[in-house]
Amino acid sequence: MEAFELEAAPQVGSSRAPEPEREMGEGLELEAGALERESGCLGAACEGPGLEMGALERESDEGNVEYKLKLTEVSRARFTQLVTQMKYRLEEGGGEALYEIGVADDGRAIGLSPDELATSLATLRRMCEALRVRMTVLRTRPTGCGDVAEVRVQAEVAVPDA
């Protein structure tokens, strides 16, 4: 298993005051509909044409698959936590991890607006840069409330000399 070095996280700033550091579904009991309000999607279930997966299984604490509802307005401390979590997922997957962006921890595909998705992918890219790994957006799929992105994160594999 390859080890990944965690370097000091780059400065991540915002002109707005930081929001409390939390992630939907982590240690919080949510009232019905709170997740949809948080993501900006109100009303019917967030499923629509083009969303082949519907809902996924609940996220596991083990393995190389990580669900993130969104990665916007991330503080420096939260960024460091996210990089550490990515390192763990990479180690669990032998150098490869799969991120589902726009998906809640319970497996529901909520979806993100184009701006939220772009910001979340930019944050994910910075996380990859901190670990010197690469990311590939495999596909994006629409939901009734926005898009979900499936992203592969991989450690660079050294090719042995012939």
Short mmCIF file of C-alpha atoms in Angstrom, two decimals:
data_model
loop_
_atom_site.label_atom_id
_atom_site.label_comp_id
_atom_site.label_asym_id
_atom_site.label_seq_id
_atom_site.Cartn_x
_atom_site.Cartn_y
_atom_site.Cartn_z
CA MET A 1 0.00 0.00 0.00
CA GLU A 2 1.41 3.37 -1.02
CA ALA A 3 1.76 6.06 1.64
CA PHE A 4 0.67 9.61 0.89
CA GLU A 5 2.38 12.56 2.54
CA LEU A 6 0.11 15.26 3.90
CA GLU A 7 1.64 18.66 3.28
CA ALA A 8 0.58 21.92 4.83
CA ALA A 9 -2.71 22.95 3.30
CA PRO A 10 -2.64 26.01 1.05
CA GLN A 11 -4.43 29.13 2.19
CA VAL A 12 -8.11 28.90 1.38
CA GLY A 13 -9.83 32.22 1.86
CA SER A 14 -13.13 33.88 1.30
CA SER A 15 -14.26 37.45 1.56
CA ARG A 16 -17.34 36.24 3.46
CA ALA A 17 -17.35 35.25 7.10
CA PRO A 18 -16.79 31.50 7.50
CA GLU A 19 -19.81 29.38 8.22
CA PRO A 20 -19.74 26.85 11.05
CA GLU A 21 -17.64 23.88 10.01
CA ARG A 22 -20.01 21.02 9.41
CA GLU A 23 -21.04 18.72 6.69
CA MET A 24 -24.60 17.64 6.10
CA GLY A 25 -25.31 14.36 7.84
CA GLU A 26 -22.18 14.37 10.04
CA GLY A 27 -23.26 14.13 13.65
CA LEU A 28 -26.47 16.05 13.03
CA GLU A 29 -30.07 14.98 13.28
CA LEU A 30 -31.81 16.65 10.37
CA GLU A 31 -35.49 17.44 10.25
CA ALA A 32 -37.40 16.24 7.20
CA GLY A 33 -36.55 18.41 4.21
CA ALA A 34 -33.52 20.10 5.83
CA LEU A 35 -31.11 18.57 3.33
CA GLU A 36 -33.11 19.85 0.39
CA ARG A 37 -33.32 23.33 1.94
CA GLU A 38 -29.56 23.30 2.56
CA SER A 39 -28.88 22.41 -1.07
CA GLY A 40 -31.43 24.88 -2.41
CA CYS A 41 -33.74 22.21 -3.79
CA LEU A 42 -37.27 22.25 -2.46
CA GLY A 43 -40.20 20.12 -3.44
CA ALA A 44 -40.27 16.68 -5.04
CA ALA A 45 -37.55 14.08 -4.82
CA CYS A 46 -34.37 15.10 -6.57
CA GLU A 47 -34.49 12.56 -9.33
CA GLY A 48 -35.04 13.25 -12.95
CA PRO A 49 -34.32 12.14 -16.48
CA GLY A 50 -30.70 11.19 -17.00
CA LEU A 51 -30.12 10.14 -13.41
CA GLU A 52 -29.55 6.44 -13.87
CA MET A 53 -28.43 5.75 -10.34
CA GLY A 54 -31.35 7.21 -8.34
CA ALA A 55 -30.18 6.75 -4.76
CA LEU A 56 -26.97 5.00 -3.80
CA GLU A 57 -26.40 2.92 -0.70
CA ARG A 58 -25.57 4.85 2.47
CA GLU A 59 -21.92 5.95 2.50
CA SER A 60 -19.59 3.55 4.30
CA ASP A 61 -16.89 4.73 6.70
CA GLU A 62 -14.58 2.19 5.09
CA GLY A 63 -13.56 1.72 1.48
CA ASN A 64 -12.55 4.08 -1.28
CA VAL A 65 -15.90 5.75 -2.06
CA GLU A 66 -16.72 9.19 -0.64
CA TYR A 67 -19.96 11.17 -0.98
CA LYS A 68 -19.85 14.96 -0.72
CA LEU A 69 -22.97 17.06 -0.96
CA LYS A 70 -20.89 20.12 -1.78
CA LEU A 71 -17.42 21.50 -1.17
CA THR A 72 -18.06 25.24 -1.09
CA GLU A 73 -16.83 27.89 1.35
CA VAL A 74 -14.32 25.50 2.90
CA SER A 75 -12.24 26.91 5.76
CA ARG A 76 -8.52 26.16 6.08
CA ALA A 77 -9.16 23.74 8.98
CA ARG A 78 -11.93 21.96 7.06
CA PHE A 79 -9.71 21.76 3.98
CA THR A 80 -7.04 19.97 6.03
CA GLN A 81 -9.67 17.51 7.31
CA LEU A 82 -10.88 16.87 3.76
CA VAL A 83 -7.32 16.21 2.52
CA THR A 84 -6.75 13.77 5.39
CA GLN A 85 -10.02 12.03 4.52
CA MET A 86 -8.96 11.82 0.85
CA LYS A 87 -5.66 10.28 1.90
CA TYR A 88 -7.59 7.63 3.86
CA ARG A 89 -9.90 6.86 0.91
CA LEU A 90 -6.87 6.54 -1.39
CA GLU A 91 -5.17 4.17 1.04
CA GLU A 92 -8.38 2.11 1.29
CA GLY A 93 -8.51 1.85 -2.51
CA GLY A 94 -4.85 1.06 -3.12
CA GLY A 95 -4.22 4.47 -4.70
CA GLU A 96 -7.68 5.07 -6.18
CA ALA A 97 -10.81 6.68 -4.75
CA LEU A 98 -14.21 7.56 -6.17
CA TYR A 99 -15.96 10.79 -5.16
CA GLU A 100 -19.66 11.40 -5.73
CA ILE A 101 -20.22 15.17 -5.60
CA GLY A 102 -23.80 16.35 -5.04
CA VAL A 103 -24.70 13.19 -3.10
CA ALA A 104 -25.71 13.15 0.58
CA ASP A 105 -24.18 10.68 3.05
CA ASP A 106 -27.43 8.69 2.99
CA GLY A 107 -26.95 8.07 -0.75
CA ARG A 108 -29.55 10.51 -2.08
CA ALA A 109 -28.51 12.30 -5.26
CA ILE A 110 -29.39 15.90 -4.37
CA GLY A 111 -27.49 17.64 -7.17
CA LEU A 112 -25.82 21.02 -7.33
CA SER A 113 -26.25 24.21 -9.34
CA PRO A 114 -23.60 24.81 -12.03
CA ASP A 115 -21.78 27.32 -9.78
CA GLU A 116 -21.84 25.03 -6.73
CA LEU A 117 -20.60 22.10 -8.82
CA ALA A 118 -17.78 24.16 -10.35
CA THR A 119 -16.71 25.42 -6.90
CA SER A 120 -16.91 21.91 -5.42
CA LEU A 121 -14.79 20.47 -8.24
CA ALA A 122 -12.25 23.28 -7.82
CA THR A 123 -12.00 22.45 -4.09
CA LEU A 124 -11.59 18.77 -4.92
CA ARG A 125 -8.82 19.68 -7.40
CA ARG A 126 -6.99 21.67 -4.68
CA MET A 127 -7.30 18.66 -2.37
CA CYS A 128 -5.73 16.49 -5.08
CA GLU A 129 -2.92 19.00 -5.59
CA ALA A 130 -2.15 18.89 -1.85
CA LEU A 131 -1.62 15.11 -2.10
CA ARG A 132 -0.06 15.25 -5.57
CA VAL A 133 -2.71 12.96 -7.05
CA ARG A 134 -4.84 13.44 -10.14
CA MET A 135 -8.57 13.64 -10.59
CA THR A 136 -10.74 12.78 -13.54
CA VAL A 137 -14.41 13.75 -13.84
CA LEU A 138 -15.88 10.52 -15.16
CA ARG A 139 -19.36 11.92 -15.77
CA THR A 140 -22.00 14.33 -14.61
CA ARG A 141 -25.65 13.39 -14.36
CA PRO A 142 -28.68 15.63 -13.94
CA THR A 143 -31.10 15.29 -11.05
CA GLY A 144 -34.30 17.24 -10.60
CA CYS A 145 -32.32 19.79 -8.58
CA GLY A 146 -28.96 20.07 -10.32
CA ASP A 147 -26.08 17.85 -11.34
CA VAL A 148 -24.11 15.08 -9.64
CA ALA A 149 -20.47 14.46 -10.63
CA GLU A 150 -18.63 11.17 -10.39
CA VAL A 151 -14.89 11.78 -9.97
CA ARG A 152 -11.99 9.32 -9.89
CA VAL A 153 -8.96 10.29 -7.80
CA GLN A 154 -5.74 8.38 -8.48
CA ALA A 155 -2.19 8.39 -7.22
CA GLU A 156 0.38 8.79 -9.95
CA VAL A 157 1.84 5.41 -10.78
CA ALA A 158 5.55 5.34 -11.48
CA VAL A 159 6.39 3.37 -14.63
CA PRO A 160 9.46 1.17 -14.06
CA ASP A 161 12.41 1.53 -16.45
CA ALA A 162 12.56 -1.14 -19.13
#
